[in-house]
Coordinates of C-alpha atoms and ligand atoms in Angstrom, one line a residue:
S1 CA -13.1 -28.3 -22.3
G2 CA -14.5 -30.7 -24.4
F3 CA -18.3 -31.0 -25.7
P4 CA -19.6 -29.0 -22.5
S5 CA -17.4 -26.1 -23.7
L6 CA -18.3 -26.3 -27.2
L7 CA -21.6 -26.4 -26.2
K8 CA -21.1 -23.3 -23.9
N9 CA -19.9 -21.6 -26.9
G10 CA -22.2 -22.0 -29.2
L11 CA -25.2 -21.1 -26.8
S12 CA -23.3 -18.2 -26.3
K13 CA -23.5 -17.0 -29.8
L14 CA -26.7 -17.8 -29.9
G15 CA -27.0 -14.9 -27.0
V16 CA -27.9 -17.2 -24.3
P17 CA -27.1 -14.8 -21.4
K18 CA -23.5 -15.1 -19.6
E19 CA -24.8 -15.7 -16.0
F20 CA -26.9 -18.6 -17.2
L21 CA -23.9 -20.3 -19.0
E22 CA -21.5 -19.6 -16.0
F23 CA -24.9 -21.3 -13.8
F24 CA -24.7 -24.1 -16.1
S25 CA -20.8 -24.7 -16.4
R26 CA -20.7 -24.9 -12.5
R27 CA -23.0 -27.6 -12.4
T28 CA -21.4 -29.5 -15.3
G29 CA -17.6 -28.7 -13.8
D30 CA -17.0 -27.2 -17.0
F31 CA -14.9 -24.5 -16.1
P32 CA -11.2 -24.9 -16.9
R33 CA -8.7 -24.6 -13.8
I34 CA -6.2 -22.0 -13.4
P35 CA -2.9 -23.7 -14.3
E36 CA -0.7 -24.2 -11.1
A37 CA 3.1 -24.2 -10.2
K38 CA 3.9 -25.9 -7.6
G39 CA 7.6 -26.1 -5.7
S40 CA 9.3 -23.5 -3.6
I41 CA 10.3 -20.1 -4.9
S42 CA 12.9 -19.8 -2.1
A43 CA 15.0 -22.3 -3.9
I44 CA 16.2 -19.3 -5.6
R45 CA 17.5 -17.5 -2.6
D46 CA 19.5 -14.4 -3.8
E47 CA 17.0 -13.4 -6.5
P48 CA 14.0 -11.1 -5.6
F49 CA 10.8 -12.8 -5.6
F50 CA 9.4 -11.4 -8.8
M51 CA 12.4 -13.0 -11.0
P52 CA 11.3 -16.6 -10.4
L53 CA 7.6 -15.1 -11.0
Y54 CA 9.0 -13.9 -14.6
E55 CA 10.3 -17.5 -15.5
L56 CA 6.8 -19.1 -14.1
Y57 CA 4.9 -16.8 -16.4
L58 CA 6.8 -17.5 -19.5
T59 CA 6.1 -21.0 -18.5
Y60 CA 2.2 -20.8 -17.3
G61 CA 0.9 -17.3 -18.7
G62 CA -0.7 -14.6 -17.9
I63 CA -2.7 -16.0 -14.9
F64 CA -1.4 -19.2 -12.8
R65 CA -1.7 -20.4 -9.1
L66 CA 1.5 -20.6 -7.0
I67 CA 1.1 -23.3 -4.2
F68 CA 3.1 -23.3 -0.8
G69 CA 2.1 -25.7 1.1
P70 CA -1.3 -25.1 2.4
K71 CA -1.2 -21.4 1.0
S72 CA -1.7 -20.3 -2.5
F73 CA -1.6 -17.1 -4.4
L74 CA -3.0 -16.4 -8.2
I75 CA -0.2 -14.4 -10.2
V76 CA -1.4 -12.4 -12.8
S77 CA 0.7 -10.8 -15.8
D78 CA -2.3 -10.5 -18.1
P79 CA -3.0 -6.4 -19.0
S80 CA -6.8 -7.2 -19.1
I81 CA -7.0 -9.3 -16.2
A82 CA -4.9 -6.4 -14.5
K83 CA -7.4 -4.2 -15.9
H84 CA -10.4 -6.3 -14.6
I85 CA -9.2 -6.2 -10.8
L86 CA -8.0 -2.8 -10.9
K87 CA -10.7 -1.1 -12.6
D88 CA -13.4 -2.7 -14.0
N89 CA -14.3 -4.9 -10.8
S90 CA -12.4 -3.1 -8.5
K91 CA -14.9 -2.9 -5.7
A92 CA -14.5 -7.1 -5.5
Y93 CA -11.2 -6.6 -4.3
S94 CA -9.2 -5.3 -1.3
K95 CA -5.5 -4.8 -0.3
G96 CA -5.1 -8.1 1.5
I97 CA -2.0 -9.0 2.9
L98 CA -0.7 -5.7 2.1
A99 CA -3.0 -4.3 4.7
E100 CA -2.0 -6.7 7.3
I101 CA 1.9 -6.2 6.6
L102 CA 1.7 -2.7 6.8
E103 CA -0.9 -2.1 9.8
F104 CA 1.9 -1.6 12.2
V105 CA 3.0 1.6 10.7
M106 CA 0.3 2.8 8.4
G107 CA -2.8 1.9 10.6
K108 CA -5.6 2.6 8.2
G109 CA -3.9 5.0 6.2
L110 CA -4.8 5.7 2.4
I111 CA -2.7 2.8 0.6
P112 CA -3.9 -0.5 3.2
A113 CA -7.5 1.2 4.1
D114 CA -10.4 -0.4 2.5
G115 CA -14.0 0.1 2.2
E116 CA -15.8 3.3 3.4
I117 CA -12.6 4.6 5.4
W118 CA -10.9 4.4 2.3
R119 CA -13.7 6.1 0.3
V120 CA -13.7 9.0 2.8
R121 CA -9.8 9.6 3.2
R122 CA -9.3 9.6 -0.7
R123 CA -12.3 12.1 -1.2
A124 CA -10.5 14.1 1.5
I125 CA -6.7 14.0 0.4
V126 CA -7.0 14.0 -3.6
P127 CA -8.0 17.7 -3.5
A128 CA -5.3 18.8 -1.4
L129 CA -2.7 17.7 -4.3
H130 CA -4.1 20.3 -6.5
Q131 CA -2.6 22.0 -9.5
K132 CA -1.4 25.1 -7.5
Y133 CA 0.0 23.0 -4.7
V134 CA 2.0 20.6 -7.2
A135 CA 3.4 23.8 -9.3
A136 CA 4.5 25.1 -5.9
M137 CA 6.1 22.1 -4.9
I138 CA 8.5 22.6 -8.5
G139 CA 10.5 25.4 -6.4
L140 CA 10.9 23.0 -3.4
F141 CA 11.9 20.0 -5.8
G142 CA 14.5 22.6 -6.8
K143 CA 16.0 23.5 -3.6
A144 CA 16.2 20.2 -2.0
T145 CA 18.3 19.0 -5.3
D146 CA 20.3 22.2 -5.1
R147 CA 21.5 20.9 -1.9
L148 CA 22.4 17.4 -3.1
C149 CA 24.4 19.4 -5.9
K150 CA 26.4 21.1 -3.5
K151 CA 27.2 17.8 -1.6
L152 CA 28.2 16.3 -5.0
D153 CA 30.2 19.2 -5.7
V154 CA 32.2 18.5 -2.5
A155 CA 32.6 14.7 -3.6
A156 CA 33.5 16.0 -7.2
T157 CA 36.6 18.2 -5.7
D158 CA 37.5 15.9 -3.1
G159 CA 37.4 13.0 -6.0
E160 CA 35.5 10.8 -3.5
D161 CA 33.0 8.4 -5.1
V162 CA 29.4 8.8 -3.7
E163 CA 26.5 5.9 -3.0
M164 CA 23.6 7.6 -4.8
E165 CA 20.8 5.2 -3.5
S166 CA 21.4 6.5 0.0
L167 CA 21.6 10.0 -0.9
F168 CA 18.6 9.9 -3.4
S169 CA 16.4 8.3 -0.4
R170 CA 17.7 11.5 2.0
L171 CA 16.7 13.6 -1.1
T172 CA 13.2 12.5 -1.2
L173 CA 12.7 12.1 2.4
D174 CA 13.9 15.9 2.6
I175 CA 11.2 16.6 0.0
I176 CA 8.0 14.7 1.3
G177 CA 8.8 15.6 4.8
K178 CA 8.2 19.5 3.8
A179 CA 5.5 18.7 1.2
V180 CA 3.5 16.5 3.3
F181 CA 3.7 18.1 6.9
N182 CA 6.1 20.9 6.8
Y183 CA 8.6 19.5 8.5
D184 CA 12.6 19.8 7.3
F185 CA 14.2 16.3 8.3
D186 CA 17.4 17.9 6.5
S187 CA 18.5 14.6 6.4
L188 CA 21.0 15.3 3.4
T189 CA 23.1 17.7 5.9
V190 CA 22.8 16.0 9.2
D191 CA 21.7 12.6 10.8
T192 CA 18.9 13.0 13.6
G193 CA 17.2 10.5 15.8
I194 CA 13.9 11.5 13.7
V195 CA 15.6 10.3 10.1
E196 CA 17.1 7.2 12.0
A197 CA 13.8 6.2 13.3
V198 CA 11.9 6.6 9.9
Y199 CA 14.6 4.2 8.2
T200 CA 14.0 2.0 11.3
V201 CA 10.4 2.0 10.7
L202 CA 10.9 1.5 6.8
R203 CA 13.5 -1.4 7.1
E204 CA 11.0 -3.2 9.3
A205 CA 8.1 -2.8 7.0
E206 CA 10.1 -4.6 4.5
D207 CA 11.6 -7.2 6.7
R208 CA 7.9 -8.0 7.6
S209 CA 6.8 -8.0 3.7
I210 CA 9.6 -10.8 2.9
A211 CA 9.3 -12.8 6.3
P212 CA 8.1 -16.4 6.2
I213 CA 6.7 -16.3 9.8
P214 CA 5.0 -13.5 11.3
V215 CA 7.3 -13.2 14.1
W216 CA 6.0 -10.0 15.5
D217 CA 3.0 -11.6 16.4
L218 CA 4.2 -14.2 18.6
P219 CA 3.1 -13.9 21.8
I220 CA 6.1 -13.3 24.5
W221 CA 8.6 -12.8 21.5
K222 CA 6.8 -9.5 20.5
D223 CA 7.6 -8.2 23.9
I224 CA 11.2 -9.2 24.8
S225 CA 12.6 -8.8 20.8
P226 CA 15.1 -6.3 21.1
K227 CA 14.7 -5.6 17.1
L228 CA 10.6 -4.9 17.9
K229 CA 11.5 -2.8 20.8
K230 CA 13.4 -0.5 18.9
V231 CA 10.7 -0.4 16.1
N232 CA 8.2 0.3 18.7
A233 CA 10.5 3.6 19.9
A234 CA 10.9 4.5 16.7
L235 CA 7.0 4.4 15.9
K236 CA 6.6 6.5 19.0
L237 CA 9.4 9.3 18.3
I238 CA 7.7 9.6 14.6
N239 CA 4.1 9.4 16.3
D240 CA 5.0 12.2 18.8
T241 CA 6.7 14.3 16.0
L242 CA 3.7 14.0 13.9
D243 CA 1.4 15.1 16.6
N244 CA 3.3 18.1 17.4
L245 CA 3.3 19.0 13.7
I246 CA -0.4 18.6 13.7
A247 CA -0.9 21.1 16.9
I248 CA 1.7 23.4 15.4
C249 CA -0.4 23.7 12.4
K250 CA -3.9 23.8 14.0
R251 CA -2.5 26.8 15.3
M252 CA -1.3 28.3 12.2
V253 CA -4.8 27.8 10.5
D254 CA -6.8 29.1 13.7
E255 CA -5.0 32.2 13.6
E256 CA -4.8 32.7 9.5
E257 CA -7.6 34.8 8.0
L258 CA -7.2 33.0 4.4
Q259 CA -10.7 31.8 3.2
F260 CA -10.8 27.7 2.4
H261 CA -11.5 27.3 -1.2
E262 CA -10.7 24.7 -4.0
E263 CA -7.1 25.7 -5.0
Y264 CA -6.4 27.0 -1.3
M265 CA -2.8 27.1 -0.1
N266 CA -1.1 28.8 2.6
E267 CA 2.0 30.4 0.8
K268 CA 4.2 30.0 4.1
D269 CA 3.0 26.2 4.5
P270 CA 1.7 24.6 1.1
S271 CA 1.7 21.4 3.0
I272 CA -1.0 18.9 2.5
L273 CA -1.5 18.7 6.4
H274 CA -2.3 22.5 6.4
F275 CA -4.8 21.9 3.5
L276 CA -6.3 19.1 5.6
L277 CA -6.8 21.0 8.3
A278 CA -8.0 24.3 6.8
S279 CA -10.5 22.2 4.9
G280 CA -12.4 21.2 8.4
D281 CA -11.7 18.0 7.5
E282 CA -13.6 15.5 10.4
V283 CA -10.8 13.1 11.1
S284 CA -9.8 11.5 14.2
S285 CA -6.3 12.6 15.5
K286 CA -5.2 8.7 14.9
Q287 CA -6.4 8.5 11.5
L288 CA -4.8 11.7 10.2
R289 CA -1.5 10.4 11.8
D290 CA -2.1 7.1 9.6
D291 CA -2.5 9.0 6.4
L292 CA 0.5 11.6 7.1
M293 CA 2.9 8.5 7.7
T294 CA 1.2 6.6 4.6
M295 CA 2.1 9.6 2.6
L296 CA 5.6 10.0 3.9
I297 CA 6.6 6.4 3.1
A298 CA 4.4 6.2 -0.1
G299 CA 6.2 9.4 -1.6
H300 CA 9.8 8.8 -0.3
E301 CA 10.7 5.2 -1.1
T302 CA 9.3 5.0 -4.7
S303 CA 10.7 8.0 -5.8
A304 CA 14.0 7.1 -4.3
A305 CA 14.2 3.8 -6.0
V306 CA 13.2 5.6 -9.6
L307 CA 16.1 7.9 -9.2
T308 CA 18.6 5.1 -8.5
W309 CA 17.4 2.7 -11.2
T310 CA 17.3 5.9 -13.5
F311 CA 21.0 6.6 -12.8
Y312 CA 22.0 3.1 -13.1
L313 CA 20.3 2.7 -16.4
L314 CA 21.9 5.9 -17.7
S315 CA 25.5 4.7 -16.5
K316 CA 24.9 1.9 -18.8
E317 CA 23.7 4.1 -21.8
P318 CA 26.0 7.0 -22.6
S319 CA 24.2 7.5 -25.9
V320 CA 20.9 8.2 -23.9
M321 CA 23.1 10.3 -21.4
A322 CA 24.3 12.4 -24.1
K323 CA 20.7 13.0 -25.7
L324 CA 19.8 14.0 -22.3
Q325 CA 22.1 16.3 -21.4
D326 CA 21.6 18.3 -24.7
E327 CA 17.9 18.4 -23.7
V328 CA 18.6 19.8 -20.2
D329 CA 21.3 22.4 -21.6
S330 CA 18.8 24.1 -24.0
V331 CA 15.9 23.9 -22.5
L332 CA 16.9 24.7 -18.7
G333 CA 20.6 26.0 -18.7
D334 CA 21.6 26.2 -15.1
R335 CA 18.5 28.0 -13.5
F336 CA 16.2 26.1 -11.2
P337 CA 13.2 24.4 -13.3
T338 CA 9.9 26.1 -13.5
I339 CA 6.6 24.3 -14.6
E340 CA 6.9 25.7 -18.5
D341 CA 10.4 24.3 -18.3
L342 CA 9.2 21.0 -17.3
K343 CA 6.8 20.7 -20.2
K344 CA 9.7 21.0 -22.5
L345 CA 11.9 18.6 -21.1
R346 CA 10.1 15.7 -23.3
Y347 CA 13.2 13.8 -23.8
T348 CA 13.9 13.6 -19.8
T349 CA 10.4 12.8 -19.3
R350 CA 10.4 9.6 -21.8
V351 CA 14.2 8.8 -19.5
I352 CA 11.8 8.6 -16.5
N353 CA 9.0 7.1 -18.1
E354 CA 11.1 4.1 -19.4
S355 CA 13.1 3.6 -16.4
L356 CA 9.8 3.3 -14.5
R357 CA 8.8 0.6 -17.2
L358 CA 12.0 -1.5 -16.5
Y359 CA 12.0 -0.8 -12.6
P360 CA 8.4 -0.5 -11.5
Q361 CA 7.7 0.8 -8.0
P362 CA 6.6 -1.3 -6.7
P363 CA 7.0 -4.3 -8.9
V364 CA 4.2 -6.2 -7.7
L365 CA 0.3 -5.1 -6.9
I366 CA -1.4 -7.0 -4.1
R367 CA -4.9 -7.6 -3.9
R368 CA -7.4 -10.0 -2.2
S369 CA -10.7 -10.8 -3.7
I370 CA -13.6 -10.3 -1.1
E371 CA -16.2 -11.5 -3.6
E372 CA -16.7 -14.6 -6.0
D373 CA -15.3 -13.3 -9.6
V374 CA -14.6 -14.6 -12.8
I375 CA -11.0 -13.4 -14.0
G376 CA -9.6 -14.3 -17.5
G377 CA -12.1 -17.0 -18.0
Y378 CA -11.5 -18.9 -14.5
P379 CA -14.0 -18.4 -11.8
I380 CA -12.4 -17.6 -8.2
K381 CA -13.5 -17.5 -4.6
R382 CA -13.6 -14.9 -2.3
G383 CA -10.3 -14.5 -0.2
E384 CA -7.9 -15.5 -2.9
D385 CA -4.4 -13.6 -2.7
I386 CA -3.7 -12.0 -5.9
F387 CA -0.1 -10.7 -7.1
I388 CA -0.5 -8.5 -10.4
S389 CA 3.5 -8.5 -11.5
V390 CA 3.7 -5.0 -12.8
W391 CA 7.2 -6.5 -13.5
N392 CA 6.0 -9.3 -15.9
L393 CA 3.6 -6.5 -17.4
H394 CA 6.4 -4.1 -18.4
R395 CA 8.6 -6.6 -19.6
C396 CA 6.4 -9.0 -21.6
P397 CA 8.6 -10.2 -24.6
N398 CA 5.2 -10.3 -27.0
H399 CA 4.1 -6.8 -26.2
W400 CA 7.4 -4.9 -26.0
E401 CA 10.2 -4.7 -28.5
E402 CA 13.4 -5.7 -27.1
A403 CA 11.4 -5.9 -23.5
D404 CA 14.7 -5.6 -21.6
R405 CA 16.8 -3.0 -23.4
F406 CA 16.2 0.6 -21.9
N407 CA 15.3 2.7 -25.2
P408 CA 13.5 6.1 -24.1
E409 CA 13.0 6.6 -27.9
R410 CA 10.2 3.7 -27.9
W411 CA 8.0 6.4 -27.1
P412 CA 7.9 9.3 -29.5
L413 CA 8.4 13.0 -28.4
D414 CA 5.5 14.5 -29.7
G415 CA 2.9 11.1 -29.1
P416 CA 1.2 11.5 -25.4
N417 CA 3.1 10.8 -21.9
P418 CA 2.6 6.8 -21.7
N419 CA 0.0 5.9 -19.0
E420 CA -2.4 2.9 -17.9
T421 CA -5.2 4.2 -20.0
N422 CA -3.3 4.8 -23.5
Q423 CA -1.2 1.8 -23.0
N424 CA -4.2 -0.7 -22.3
F425 CA -2.7 -1.7 -18.8
S426 CA 0.3 -3.0 -20.7
Y427 CA 2.3 -0.3 -18.5
L428 CA 1.2 1.1 -15.3
P429 CA 3.5 3.1 -13.3
F430 CA 1.2 4.5 -11.1
G431 CA -1.2 1.6 -10.6
G432 CA -5.0 2.2 -12.4
G433 CA -8.6 2.3 -11.4
P434 CA -9.6 3.8 -8.1
R435 CA -6.5 3.0 -6.2
K436 CA -4.4 4.9 -8.5
C437 CA -1.6 6.6 -7.1
V438 CA -2.4 10.3 -5.8
G439 CA 1.0 11.3 -6.3
D440 CA 1.8 10.5 -10.0
M441 CA 1.8 14.5 -10.8
F442 CA 3.9 15.1 -7.8
A443 CA 6.6 12.3 -8.4
T444 CA 7.1 13.0 -12.1
F445 CA 7.8 16.6 -11.4
E446 CA 10.1 16.0 -8.8
N447 CA 12.2 13.2 -11.0
L448 CA 12.3 15.5 -13.8
V449 CA 13.7 18.2 -11.7
A450 CA 16.1 16.1 -10.0
V451 CA 17.2 14.4 -13.1
A452 CA 17.6 17.7 -15.1
M453 CA 19.3 19.6 -12.5
L454 CA 21.6 16.4 -12.0
V455 CA 22.7 15.9 -15.2
R456 CA 23.0 19.3 -16.3
R457 CA 25.9 19.8 -13.7
F458 CA 27.6 16.3 -13.3
D459 CA 28.7 13.4 -15.5
F460 CA 27.9 10.0 -13.7
Q461 CA 29.9 6.9 -13.9
M462 CA 29.9 3.7 -11.9
A463 CA 32.8 3.7 -9.6
L464 CA 35.8 1.9 -10.5
G465 CA 35.6 -1.3 -8.2
A466 CA 31.9 -0.6 -7.4
P467 CA 30.2 -3.9 -6.2
P468 CA 27.7 -5.3 -9.1
V469 CA 24.4 -3.9 -9.0
K470 CA 21.8 -6.5 -7.9
M471 CA 18.4 -6.2 -7.2
T472 CA 16.9 -7.0 -3.7
T473 CA 13.3 -6.2 -2.7
G474 CA 10.7 -4.9 0.0
A475 CA 8.2 -2.6 -1.3
T476 CA 10.2 -1.0 -3.9
I477 CA 13.3 -2.5 -5.8
H478 CA 16.6 -1.7 -3.9
T479 CA 20.3 -2.2 -5.0
T480 CA 21.8 -5.2 -2.5
E481 CA 24.9 -3.0 -2.1
G482 CA 24.7 0.5 -3.4
L483 CA 25.2 2.4 -6.1
K484 CA 28.2 3.6 -6.1
M485 CA 29.1 6.3 -8.8
T486 CA 32.0 8.6 -9.8
V487 CA 30.6 12.3 -10.1
T488 CA 32.8 14.8 -12.2
R489 CA 31.8 18.2 -12.8
R490 CA 30.5 18.9 -16.4
T491 CA 33.6 20.9 -18.4
R492 CA 31.3 22.2 -21.1
P493 CA 30.5 25.8 -20.6
P494 CA 27.1 26.5 -19.3
I495 CA 24.8 27.7 -22.3
V496 CA 22.2 30.0 -20.4
P497 CA 18.8 30.2 -22.7
K498 CA 17.2 33.2 -22.2
L499 CA 14.3 33.4 -20.2
E500 CA 11.1 34.1 -22.0
M501 CA 9.2 36.8 -20.4
A502 CA 6.1 34.8 -19.9
S503 CA 7.8 32.4 -17.5
L504 CA 9.2 35.1 -15.8
E505 CA 6.0 36.4 -14.8
V506 CA 4.6 32.8 -13.9
D507 CA 7.5 32.0 -11.6
V508 CA 10.2 34.4 -10.6
N509 CA 10.9 32.8 -7.4
S510 CA 12.0 29.9 -8.8
V511 CA 14.8 31.6 -10.9
S512 CA 18.0 31.2 -8.8
S513 CA 20.4 34.0 -8.4
E514 CA 22.9 32.2 -6.5
R515 CA 24.3 30.3 -9.5
A516 CA 28.0 29.5 -9.3
Ligands
HEM601 C1 -0.8 4.4 -4.8 C2 3.4 4.2 -7.3 C3 4.8 8.6 -5.5 C4 0.8 8.7 -2.5 C5 0.3 4.3 -5.5 C6 0.4 3.0 -6.5 C7 1.3 3.2 -7.3 C8 2.2 4.0 -6.8 C9 1.8 1.9 -8.2 C10 -0.8 1.9 -6.7 C11 -0.8 0.9 -5.6 C12 -1.8 -0.4 -5.7 O1 -2.7 -0.1 -6.3 O2 -2.1 -1.2 -4.8 C13 4.0 5.5 -7.1 C14 5.5 5.5 -7.8 C15 5.6 7.0 -7.2 C16 4.8 7.4 -6.3 C17 6.2 5.0 -8.7 C18 7.0 7.8 -7.5 C19 7.6 8.0 -8.6 C20 3.7 9.0 -4.4 C21 4.1 10.0 -4.1 C22 3.0 10.5 -3.0 C23 2.2 8.8 -3.2 C24 4.9 11.1 -4.2 C25 2.2 11.3 -1.9 C26 2.4 12.5 -2.3 C27 0.2 7.7 -3.0 C28 -1.2 7.1 -2.1 C29 -1.5 5.8 -2.7 C30 -0.4 5.4 -4.0 C31 -1.6 7.9 -1.0 C32 -2.7 5.0 -2.2 C33 -3.8 5.5 -3.2 C34 -5.1 4.8 -2.9 O3 -5.1 3.8 -2.5 O4 -6.4 5.5 -2.9 N1 1.5 4.9 -5.7 N2 3.8 6.7 -6.0 N3 2.7 8.3 -4.0 N4 0.7 6.5 -4.0 FE1 2.1 6.5 -4.9

């Protein structure tokens, strides 16, 4: 700062163009430097990496540079800088490290892809998640959750505790397999080779995202490591399965007479894959597989984590649980939710909004600058690796009242559904800008159905002697030792609300007749 910066401010007030002032400042070396945090994060071993980033944020502010030896990262925790990177100047950023780490499993799928490939694939995939598709998925969410309920029923009868995190993971795997490529993993019931393969690959992706050295790239090692062999075999099994599903789906599309249109959906197979093939999407089979794999992972881990942390939070706040159960009893009773029901489950929606605030999935977004830019008043070069800490944004003590408290009431029931736009990038559960999640509606309905049906039928408590719930992280936030809960059937007699005729007409199929 000093005189040059006073001069710059003065000139800028006089209307001198910003470009000129930036040029001028660069010549005089007047740009302030980004605060630097040196030292080693790995000193704090038993914490997930985003926790020390929170401490550093409180010290260094909304943007700082974290230096490890020759490497450095910019850590962003400021809403307006996040908005600049994700939305206003998103063309200047790529997925950087994330694309490098995920390459082995997602290839050039929609999450890691950049540039032209991303543009083309986004344009092909977004239309597949149209409203009619998402509405049709609500029936699937109900059926899958019902399978989980049956499992919990058995545990409740036998008085056995259940590990909910792995059950949620299986629930959302079953759902996403059907939804994306019409495949029934049935992982809540059986452990097949393919289910194990999916978990092998997921664990590898997470290991790589926190590994200090890319051992998977080391010559020789990569050919002899037993772990990598197992990963490659798992990848091959998944790829073969996907190729097979693509071939089956192609045959179905060839034989059907349905005309393709905007809200096209094959009732027997409403999957995203079916839509893409029917749309005549010209895509290589490798790219198609990459996109399917990307959606499988994106839609599976995230939702499982949201459900896990929601039930954890609920177990700590019985008053929220009671209010939630009241709402579900009066809106839903004991039938499968319809889309009308979901719109009426306002408090349930707030519970999920709040869970996503406290445990955002993923907790950080990764970008790399591919051009020079100015962020938060600091010039940056191309090639800067950037972490946008959604965790920090969502827990900023200046922005949120009692930031660490699980308080669904912070958002009024009759207010808008909070999102990155109406919260000015202080809250971004699904990202923002052109790379925003394509599955946000899908995931919101999925979580609503699962939470509503589960709390309708059961009470959930932390099991006696359960391990303490601590966080660890790969792509999403996991628990270190699972979420061990005691599940009991609710004793209150079911109130079965009358069905309105309107909703009967809309969705007869999702009204269950097999309720106990
Ligand atoms: C992108 C969150 C469910 C597919 C994203 C991003 C976030 C996110 C934060 C932005 C990543 C970034 O900017 O770097 C979530 C959460 C979910 C969820 C919290 C569940 C609660 C789903 C589902 C699907 C899906 C169910 C698929 C049906 C995708 C895809 C992208 C994405 C394909 C990449 C979009 C692009 O780059 O153009 N998600 N997601 N997500 N999500 Fe989701």
